[in-house]
Amino acid sequence: MSQQLDLVVVRAQRGDRQAFYQIYQEHVGRVYAVCWRLLGDRQKAEDAAQEIFIKVWEALPDFKGDSSLATWLRSIATRTAIDLWRKDKRLHFVDAQDFVADIDRQGGEQGMDGENRDLEMAILRLPTQARAVFILCALEGYQHNEIAALLQIAEGSSKAQYHRARTLLRGFLSED
């Protein structure tokens, strides 16, 4: 974390709303992208992102800096999105073009090229649980034991879903 960002975090911890807005602006794209990928619904992703930043605002005074702010915020975002994902057992089909356009508008994936767009659209075609495991493992860097705990599945199921997702993605991407 840069020294300037450290100062912004300290100001935000003291209740400075302008400083918190800077943190929000810096991280909202990434938070929204995680929510959108996991929840597969624009409105739910927007609601989840709002809920996440409310939680961050409330928990920020307790942030000790043991990890980077981005890592701490990512943990809150992922856990919140997964909690909402678990509550909603219905499968939602998403228009992948809307997803890419929405991410571009939010600024979460600056300069997304055609290859990345194809991958994002392929990820959205994955079955719900395989998509969640793939996102958490490949994109968010979680280990299978952590994913298993987050999704309340067996570690072996996490590994199997990840393998399934990779196999399906290879197939989706080679269709073109």
PDB file of C-alpha atoms in Angstrom:
ATOM      1  CA  MET A   1       0.000   0.000   0.000  1.00  0.00           C
ATOM      2  CA  SER A   2       1.444   3.392  -0.926  1.00  0.00           C
ATOM      3  CA  GLN A   3       2.087   5.989   1.756  1.00  0.00           C
ATOM      4  CA  GLN A   4      -0.593   8.245   0.212  1.00  0.00           C
ATOM      5  CA  LEU A   5      -3.145   5.412   0.373  1.00  0.00           C
ATOM      6  CA  ASP A   6      -2.113   4.749   3.976  1.00  0.00           C
ATOM      7  CA  LEU A   7      -3.053   8.329   4.806  1.00  0.00           C
ATOM      8  CA  VAL A   8      -6.378   7.960   3.018  1.00  0.00           C
ATOM      9  CA  VAL A   9      -7.134   4.796   5.004  1.00  0.00           C
ATOM     10  CA  VAL A  10      -6.273   6.503   8.307  1.00  0.00           C
ATOM     11  CA  ARG A  11      -8.497   9.460   7.422  1.00  0.00           C
ATOM     12  CA  ALA A  12     -11.326   7.101   6.444  1.00  0.00           C
ATOM     13  CA  GLN A  13     -10.895   5.161   9.688  1.00  0.00           C
ATOM     14  CA  ARG A  14     -11.452   8.438  11.512  1.00  0.00           C
ATOM     15  CA  GLY A  15     -14.751   8.957   9.695  1.00  0.00           C
ATOM     16  CA  ASP A  16     -13.604  11.126   6.768  1.00  0.00           C
ATOM     17  CA  ARG A  17     -16.220  10.396   4.117  1.00  0.00           C
ATOM     18  CA  GLN A  18     -14.166  11.983   1.328  1.00  0.00           C
ATOM     19  CA  ALA A  19     -11.285   9.634   2.126  1.00  0.00           C
ATOM     20  CA  PHE A  20     -13.677   6.675   2.145  1.00  0.00           C
ATOM     21  CA  TYR A  21     -15.005   7.810  -1.229  1.00  0.00           C
ATOM     22  CA  GLN A  22     -11.435   7.627  -2.564  1.00  0.00           C
ATOM     23  CA  ILE A  23     -11.187   4.043  -1.306  1.00  0.00           C
ATOM     24  CA  TYR A  24     -14.574   3.294  -2.838  1.00  0.00           C
ATOM     25  CA  GLN A  25     -13.540   4.748  -6.210  1.00  0.00           C
ATOM     26  CA  GLU A  26     -10.308   2.756  -6.165  1.00  0.00           C
ATOM     27  CA  HIS A  27     -12.001  -0.593  -5.438  1.00  0.00           C
ATOM     28  CA  VAL A  28     -15.613  -0.483  -6.649  1.00  0.00           C
ATOM     29  CA  GLY A  29     -14.837  -1.888 -10.099  1.00  0.00           C
ATOM     30  CA  ARG A  30     -13.101  -4.952  -8.719  1.00  0.00           C
ATOM     31  CA  VAL A  31     -15.766  -5.506  -6.046  1.00  0.00           C
ATOM     32  CA  TYR A  32     -18.551  -5.184  -8.584  1.00  0.00           C
ATOM     33  CA  ALA A  33     -16.781  -7.578 -10.982  1.00  0.00           C
ATOM     34  CA  VAL A  34     -16.492 -10.261  -8.290  1.00  0.00           C
ATOM     35  CA  CYS A  35     -20.158  -9.829  -7.373  1.00  0.00           C
ATOM     36  CA  TRP A  36     -21.314  -9.879 -10.982  1.00  0.00           C
ATOM     37  CA  ARG A  37     -19.287 -12.976 -11.806  1.00  0.00           C
ATOM     38  CA  LEU A  38     -20.540 -14.886  -8.787  1.00  0.00           C
ATOM     39  CA  LEU A  39     -24.144 -13.690  -8.730  1.00  0.00           C
ATOM     40  CA  GLY A  40     -24.714 -13.470 -12.474  1.00  0.00           C
ATOM     41  CA  ASP A  41     -27.261 -10.681 -12.116  1.00  0.00           C
ATOM     42  CA  ARG A  42     -26.608  -6.955 -12.510  1.00  0.00           C
ATOM     43  CA  GLN A  43     -29.073  -5.783  -9.858  1.00  0.00           C
ATOM     44  CA  LYS A  44     -27.892  -8.339  -7.315  1.00  0.00           C
ATOM     45  CA  ALA A  45     -24.269  -7.385  -8.030  1.00  0.00           C
ATOM     46  CA  GLU A  46     -25.058  -3.693  -7.509  1.00  0.00           C
ATOM     47  CA  ASP A  47     -26.901  -4.460  -4.258  1.00  0.00           C
ATOM     48  CA  ALA A  48     -24.068  -6.701  -3.080  1.00  0.00           C
ATOM     49  CA  ALA A  49     -21.445  -4.047  -3.880  1.00  0.00           C
ATOM     50  CA  GLN A  50     -23.417  -1.503  -1.823  1.00  0.00           C
ATOM     51  CA  GLU A  51     -23.730  -3.961   1.042  1.00  0.00           C
ATOM     52  CA  ILE A  52     -20.005  -4.684   0.871  1.00  0.00           C
ATOM     53  CA  PHE A  53     -19.022  -1.032   1.094  1.00  0.00           C
ATOM     54  CA  ILE A  54     -21.392  -0.533   4.020  1.00  0.00           C
ATOM     55  CA  LYS A  55     -19.638  -3.433   5.758  1.00  0.00           C
ATOM     56  CA  VAL A  56     -16.243  -1.954   4.863  1.00  0.00           C
ATOM     57  CA  TRP A  57     -17.248   1.446   6.268  1.00  0.00           C
ATOM     58  CA  GLU A  58     -18.434  -0.177   9.496  1.00  0.00           C
ATOM     59  CA  ALA A  59     -15.369  -2.435   9.830  1.00  0.00           C
ATOM     60  CA  LEU A  60     -12.733   0.059   8.666  1.00  0.00           C
ATOM     61  CA  PRO A  61     -11.931   1.352  12.179  1.00  0.00           C
ATOM     62  CA  ASP A  62     -10.898  -2.232  13.064  1.00  0.00           C
ATOM     63  CA  PHE A  63      -8.615  -2.606   9.998  1.00  0.00           C
ATOM     64  CA  LYS A  64      -5.111  -3.033  11.430  1.00  0.00           C
ATOM     65  CA  GLY A  65      -3.157  -3.209   8.181  1.00  0.00           C
ATOM     66  CA  ASP A  66      -1.941  -6.778   8.741  1.00  0.00           C
ATOM     67  CA  SER A  67      -2.743  -7.325   5.074  1.00  0.00           C
ATOM     68  CA  SER A  68      -3.183  -4.835   2.283  1.00  0.00           C
ATOM     69  CA  LEU A  69      -6.433  -2.925   2.156  1.00  0.00           C
ATOM     70  CA  ALA A  70      -7.170  -4.567  -1.201  1.00  0.00           C
ATOM     71  CA  THR A  71      -6.750  -8.055   0.288  1.00  0.00           C
ATOM     72  CA  TRP A  72      -8.904  -7.200   3.294  1.00  0.00           C
ATOM     73  CA  LEU A  73     -11.604  -5.657   1.107  1.00  0.00           C
ATOM     74  CA  ARG A  74     -11.473  -8.614  -1.320  1.00  0.00           C
ATOM     75  CA  SER A  75     -12.116 -10.968   1.579  1.00  0.00           C
ATOM     76  CA  ILE A  76     -15.190  -9.003   2.672  1.00  0.00           C
ATOM     77  CA  ALA A  77     -16.419  -8.764  -0.924  1.00  0.00           C
ATOM     78  CA  THR A  78     -15.955 -12.457  -1.656  1.00  0.00           C
ATOM     79  CA  ARG A  79     -17.583 -13.634   1.550  1.00  0.00           C
ATOM     80  CA  THR A  80     -20.544 -11.285   1.129  1.00  0.00           C
ATOM     81  CA  ALA A  81     -21.072 -12.269  -2.512  1.00  0.00           C
ATOM     82  CA  ILE A  82     -20.819 -15.966  -1.633  1.00  0.00           C
ATOM     83  CA  ASP A  83     -23.331 -15.560   1.193  1.00  0.00           C
ATOM     84  CA  LEU A  84     -25.763 -13.985  -1.268  1.00  0.00           C
ATOM     85  CA  TRP A  85     -24.946 -16.621  -3.904  1.00  0.00           C
ATOM     86  CA  ARG A  86     -25.713 -19.381  -1.405  1.00  0.00           C
ATOM     87  CA  LYS A  87     -29.049 -17.795  -0.494  1.00  0.00           C
ATOM     88  CA  ASP A  88     -30.095 -17.688  -4.133  1.00  0.00           C
ATOM     89  CA  LYS A  89     -30.257 -21.270  -5.343  1.00  0.00           C
ATOM     90  CA  ARG A  90     -31.908 -20.378  -8.633  1.00  0.00           C
ATOM     91  CA  LEU A  91     -29.757 -20.453 -11.757  1.00  0.00           C
ATOM     92  CA  HIS A  92     -29.655 -17.170 -13.620  1.00  0.00           C
ATOM     93  CA  PHE A  93     -28.757 -16.925 -17.269  1.00  0.00           C
ATOM     94  CA  VAL A  94     -26.818 -13.799 -18.075  1.00  0.00           C
ATOM     95  CA  ASP A  95     -26.295 -12.012 -21.348  1.00  0.00           C
ATOM     96  CA  ALA A  96     -22.500 -12.048 -21.579  1.00  0.00           C
ATOM     97  CA  GLN A  97     -22.436  -8.953 -23.805  1.00  0.00           C
ATOM     98  CA  ASP A  98     -24.299  -7.056 -21.062  1.00  0.00           C
ATOM     99  CA  PHE A  99     -21.717  -8.283 -18.567  1.00  0.00           C
ATOM    100  CA  VAL A 100     -18.752  -7.025 -20.580  1.00  0.00           C
ATOM    101  CA  ALA A 101     -20.445  -3.683 -21.300  1.00  0.00           C
ATOM    102  CA  ASP A 102     -21.369  -3.336 -17.637  1.00  0.00           C
ATOM    103  CA  ILE A 103     -17.828  -4.094 -16.449  1.00  0.00           C
ATOM    104  CA  ASP A 104     -16.472  -1.561 -18.949  1.00  0.00           C
ATOM    105  CA  ARG A 105     -18.915   1.076 -17.615  1.00  0.00           C
ATOM    106  CA  GLN A 106     -17.909   0.329 -14.041  1.00  0.00           C
ATOM    107  CA  GLY A 107     -14.234   0.600 -14.944  1.00  0.00           C
ATOM    108  CA  GLY A 108     -13.448  -2.743 -13.353  1.00  0.00           C
ATOM    109  CA  GLU A 109     -11.601  -4.260 -16.260  1.00  0.00           C
ATOM    110  CA  GLN A 110      -9.971  -1.330 -18.009  1.00  0.00           C
ATOM    111  CA  GLY A 111      -9.101  -1.937 -21.620  1.00  0.00           C
ATOM    112  CA  MET A 112     -10.577  -5.441 -21.831  1.00  0.00           C
ATOM    113  CA  ASP A 113      -9.422  -6.897 -25.145  1.00  0.00           C
ATOM    114  CA  GLY A 114     -11.273  -9.403 -27.313  1.00  0.00           C
ATOM    115  CA  GLU A 115      -9.546 -12.402 -25.753  1.00  0.00           C
ATOM    116  CA  ASN A 116     -10.511 -11.335 -22.235  1.00  0.00           C
ATOM    117  CA  ARG A 117     -14.068 -10.630 -23.369  1.00  0.00           C
ATOM    118  CA  ASP A 118     -14.281 -14.126 -24.859  1.00  0.00           C
ATOM    119  CA  LEU A 119     -13.026 -15.609 -21.596  1.00  0.00           C
ATOM    120  CA  GLU A 120     -15.509 -13.568 -19.516  1.00  0.00           C
ATOM    121  CA  MET A 121     -18.367 -14.709 -21.748  1.00  0.00           C
ATOM    122  CA  ALA A 122     -17.183 -18.330 -21.545  1.00  0.00           C
ATOM    123  CA  ILE A 123     -17.019 -18.121 -17.737  1.00  0.00           C
ATOM    124  CA  LEU A 124     -20.634 -16.977 -17.677  1.00  0.00           C
ATOM    125  CA  ARG A 125     -21.625 -20.110 -19.591  1.00  0.00           C
ATOM    126  CA  LEU A 126     -20.287 -22.368 -16.825  1.00  0.00           C
ATOM    127  CA  PRO A 127     -22.683 -24.142 -14.473  1.00  0.00           C
ATOM    128  CA  THR A 128     -23.206 -22.120 -11.302  1.00  0.00           C
ATOM    129  CA  GLN A 129     -21.006 -24.062  -8.873  1.00  0.00           C
ATOM    130  CA  ALA A 130     -18.224 -24.665 -11.408  1.00  0.00           C
ATOM    131  CA  ARG A 131     -18.263 -20.942 -12.190  1.00  0.00           C
ATOM    132  CA  ALA A 132     -18.022 -20.002  -8.512  1.00  0.00           C
ATOM    133  CA  VAL A 133     -15.123 -22.395  -7.884  1.00  0.00           C
ATOM    134  CA  PHE A 134     -13.299 -21.260 -11.023  1.00  0.00           C
ATOM    135  CA  ILE A 135     -13.695 -17.574 -10.147  1.00  0.00           C
ATOM    136  CA  LEU A 136     -12.519 -18.090  -6.580  1.00  0.00           C
ATOM    137  CA  CYS A 137      -9.556 -20.255  -7.545  1.00  0.00           C
ATOM    138  CA  ALA A 138      -8.326 -18.897 -10.878  1.00  0.00           C
ATOM    139  CA  LEU A 139      -9.341 -15.252 -10.615  1.00  0.00           C
ATOM    140  CA  GLU A 140      -9.344 -14.544  -6.874  1.00  0.00           C
ATOM    141  CA  GLY A 141      -6.484 -16.813  -5.812  1.00  0.00           C
ATOM    142  CA  TYR A 142      -8.214 -18.883  -3.144  1.00  0.00           C
ATOM    143  CA  GLN A 143      -6.979 -22.404  -2.356  1.00  0.00           C
ATOM    144  CA  HIS A 144      -9.344 -25.374  -2.630  1.00  0.00           C
ATOM    145  CA  ASN A 145      -9.584 -25.813   1.148  1.00  0.00           C
ATOM    146  CA  GLU A 146     -10.623 -22.145   1.453  1.00  0.00           C
ATOM    147  CA  ILE A 147     -13.126 -22.477  -1.398  1.00  0.00           C
ATOM    148  CA  ALA A 148     -14.576 -25.588   0.220  1.00  0.00           C
ATOM    149  CA  ALA A 149     -15.114 -23.691   3.460  1.00  0.00           C
ATOM    150  CA  LEU A 150     -16.583 -20.652   1.701  1.00  0.00           C
ATOM    151  CA  LEU A 151     -19.005 -22.647  -0.452  1.00  0.00           C
ATOM    152  CA  GLN A 152     -19.650 -25.307   2.197  1.00  0.00           C
ATOM    153  CA  ILE A 153     -18.602 -28.159  -0.073  1.00  0.00           C
ATOM    154  CA  ALA A 154     -15.934 -30.853   0.214  1.00  0.00           C
ATOM    155  CA  GLU A 155     -12.418 -29.935  -0.866  1.00  0.00           C
ATOM    156  CA  GLY A 156     -12.561 -32.778  -3.421  1.00  0.00           C
ATOM    157  CA  SER A 157     -15.737 -31.252  -4.859  1.00  0.00           C
ATOM    158  CA  SER A 158     -13.956 -27.936  -5.230  1.00  0.00           C
ATOM    159  CA  LYS A 159     -11.129 -29.615  -7.135  1.00  0.00           C
ATOM    160  CA  ALA A 160     -13.572 -31.561  -9.307  1.00  0.00           C
ATOM    161  CA  GLN A 161     -15.615 -28.440 -10.089  1.00  0.00           C
ATOM    162  CA  TYR A 162     -12.436 -26.536 -10.964  1.00  0.00           C
ATOM    163  CA  HIS A 163     -11.347 -29.317 -13.324  1.00  0.00           C
ATOM    164  CA  ARG A 164     -14.851 -29.390 -14.829  1.00  0.00           C
ATOM    165  CA  ALA A 165     -14.778 -25.603 -15.334  1.00  0.00           C
ATOM    166  CA  ARG A 166     -11.368 -25.688 -17.028  1.00  0.00           C
ATOM    167  CA  THR A 167     -12.463 -28.501 -19.347  1.00  0.00           C
ATOM    168  CA  LEU A 168     -15.676 -26.700 -20.274  1.00  0.00           C
ATOM    169  CA  LEU A 169     -13.836 -23.395 -20.807  1.00  0.00           C
ATOM    170  CA  ARG A 170     -11.360 -25.041 -23.168  1.00  0.00           C
ATOM    171  CA  GLY A 171     -14.313 -26.382 -25.130  1.00  0.00           C
ATOM    172  CA  PHE A 172     -16.151 -23.055 -25.143  1.00  0.00           C
ATOM    173  CA  LEU A 173     -13.077 -21.134 -26.253  1.00  0.00           C
ATOM    174  CA  SER A 174     -12.215 -23.578 -29.035  1.00  0.00           C
ATOM    175  CA  GLU A 175     -15.723 -23.350 -30.529  1.00  0.00           C
ATOM    176  CA  ASP A 176     -14.858 -20.121 -32.346  1.00  0.00           C
TER     177      ASP A 176
END
